[in-house]
Amino acid sequence: MEVPLISCMQRIVLYETTARFYIVGSNNNETRFRVLKIDRTEPRELNIHDDGIEYSQKEIRNLLQMIDAGNKPRQAHKPGQCGYIRTVSAFGIVGFVRFLEGYYILLITKRQKIALIGYHTVYKIEDTRMVYIPNDGVRKVNSDESRYVKMFLNIDLSSNFYFSYSYDLTHTLQYNLAPSCGGVGQSASQPETVCTEQSKTSGHEKNRRTDVVLGVQHHPTYKYAWNTYLMEPFVEVVHPDWLMYITHGFITQSNIVVYGKSIYLTLIARRSNQFAGTRFLKRGANCEGEVANDVETEQIVHDASIMPLEKARITSFVQLRGSMPLYWSQDISKIMPKPMIGLDQPDPYAHVAGQHFGRVLSRYGAPIVILNLAKSKEKKKHEMIISEEFKNAVDYLNQFLASEHRIQYKSFDMARHVNKRTADVLARLAVIAEDCVKKTGFFHNKPTLYCNQLRTDKRFKGLTQNQFGGTTVQTGVVRTNCVDCLDRTNTAQFIIAKCALGFQLYSLGVLDSPDLQFNTDCARMLEEMYEDHGDTLALQYGGSQLVHRIESYRKMAPWTFHSRDIIQTVSRYYSNIISDADKQNAINLFLGLYQPHEDENPLWEITTDFYLHNVVAREGMTEQDHNYSQWWDVPVARCLPLPYDQVSKGTTGKHIVVKSSKDDERTSAFWDYYKPYELTSLEELYASHMQTTLRNSVSRSSTDLTQSSPFAVHSRASRRQDEMGKTIDPNPNVSGKDASLASDGSDSGSDSDRDADFDVSETSSDEPEEQEKKHIPLKDMFPTMEESYGVSIHNPDKHSIMVYKRYVQIGQNATRSMEDKHSVGSLRKTGTTLIRRSIFSLDSSEHVTPPTVNRKSKDFYAACIKTGQEGPQSPSMHSMAVYRDYVQKLRR
């Protein structure tokens, strides 16, 4: 059995001496320890020593005592003086970096739980600390060192960087749950390097079950690991438990509560570290086909009734955004709101686009569905320049690809349609979204539910459902883009995600139709998650939040949102003109694209970073041997429509395999999540603090149980309108109010902080009635038990009171002191006689005769044992007939 390998180095302490740094790492319950020694006498080189030994708590204590004794001065000034200093406590090592002097170590000092994927916890980095390694005696000071340090720290690691000890965030859920090709660690003829080790077991673990499992850690997708460069100095010299890859982007999670049943909705956005940068400085693609603003967004829906991923029902849907894979840019030398778009160099054979889509086919399979939202008709060509070139590139590439696997191109001029008063942009997008989702399908780790086989939905039946390893997999991906891949792209991705969520909930048996209405708590929660998703990605790439939100395209945004849009536009423009250059330099330094040297020009004096992001151009490599008709890799084409990365899992790259027992903490995520060795409470679990749809039902009457469903249609203000206070009329001019006075008039009936001299006589006669309508009765806010559960509370009857009094009397008699004579006399008067009632013919403390078991009970017990050993059995003909009658009654 193959399970994810959990890193044991989850708590780290850095001890400092004059000659060395000692990094002591341990697991959560502090039963396994490892030690790294870093030499501090080298001014520029990094010397790390890992002895590869796993210490116990007693052994590590003895080791620290030896270090303390060996580093104490012979004549200590204070009797309690230690030989080492405890410098910092941390939760992981981000990596090591050097500028012009010695190396620095970067540690995670504060973390926050942000999501759960089964038993696997995902953390967000809240704070870090960078420690200089060489001691002051050997340090060689350079005047530019402080400037590089300040530039490096401009990448705020506490802003949207994530990691996990047990779940690989650089891969999709579909890849992580897919079985390895041929069985990892079972074949000696595998070409890759396999590090196999035997995990130690502590005393209490030896008494548990000894089922052998394989804890496997595959190589990450380095494209989404942002600390790959920082880990280069020590990745080959330390134990794999020390390695931890961090991702950049956005992660959020919410709980869809369906009549008490929890459905976890998780959104994971992975930003690529290839051709990464800011809005106007990174456009199009580089020579290797890596595009700007490349973000993979995964939507995971998990039936949290069962937490372990191998047993639970869980689905996922992946979509992609990224700039058009062309050589194009915008001239920002002149200060203007919309710089002109220009093609930098011709690419008649679509070489860059071919490299890009070749990688997309390898990771996601076929078909690739392109949704281009850029303008298709303009009086003066602007966005049309790259749209037409993009379409020509796709047409050229499709000539050489099999017809069933060709790239499918869809164009929708979103900006042109939104300006039409009668046009419903989101309705048009919904039609396109359903067609896209049907072509790619989504991932589901379990077979189709029997209820969905009986009530086949036409829309669900037309969904592409490719099988791999006993699961339904997503083949292909929807790739959405506009010019910036921000505002329009985020709205389109929300509509696609909403369509996919309907199919995901239907496949889990939660919905009876894959149709998810807009004005439901579930859809609103998804909309809020995607608005936060869009705001975060826009801040990372564009320097401001979204300018045009989802509500703007729904034409439901309040008029005050226009002023907010203007502020965001100005903020984005200021960021692009003033601060983008410094931000781009910080990204280039953090990712290792520029490595400082004393003999070279400093980073801030380089006029362009073109050669930093284009290795081919920098090294003078030629591309004459490239085949311009076969732009894909042959192994990738043979696996289509399945993704090659998933089919070849376990046969490429380096991976770690650990043979261990089923209950070992390195392979059992249960122990990592519940931590049974610690004194905790249920309130401390992240699931207790997760955002849920129940927050919308507090002010809603629950007399109708169907209205408490997260899929029931309600008219309620969005979260952002709630934050502004009262919902404002979306169009004040239509309602007859003056725009300049609409803000004051909207608050007149609900503001409780009015000044004392407010003239009540000037208030219109309609306001008291309006206030009464807005008043929510107490019985609606707190419904009775009968309204909620169908059970009413009433006074107990005489028989119940008599039984209760008897039990109280038994308790009092059992706790009275026998030494008090008065108590003994009272006990004789009020003593309770207990009559033994047992189904056993002989029942005493010495002998017990078991009762006779009839044949029906024996058959039932045997059936239960068989079900536990072999799994659920096929239902009988009678049971099937009863179930069909039940389903037919529901349809009526």
XYZ file of C-alpha atoms in Angstrom, residues 118 178 189 384 394 430 432-433 594 741 745:
11
model
C -8.209 14.935 4.270
C -2.825 8.354 -8.647
C 14.982 -2.228 -12.577
C -6.699 42.490 -31.688
C -3.112 27.697 -32.664
C -22.251 29.889 -18.534
C -19.320 28.313 -22.834
C -18.320 27.066 -19.370
C 20.445 37.049 -10.861
C -27.318 62.497 -1.765
C -30.455 58.968 2.404
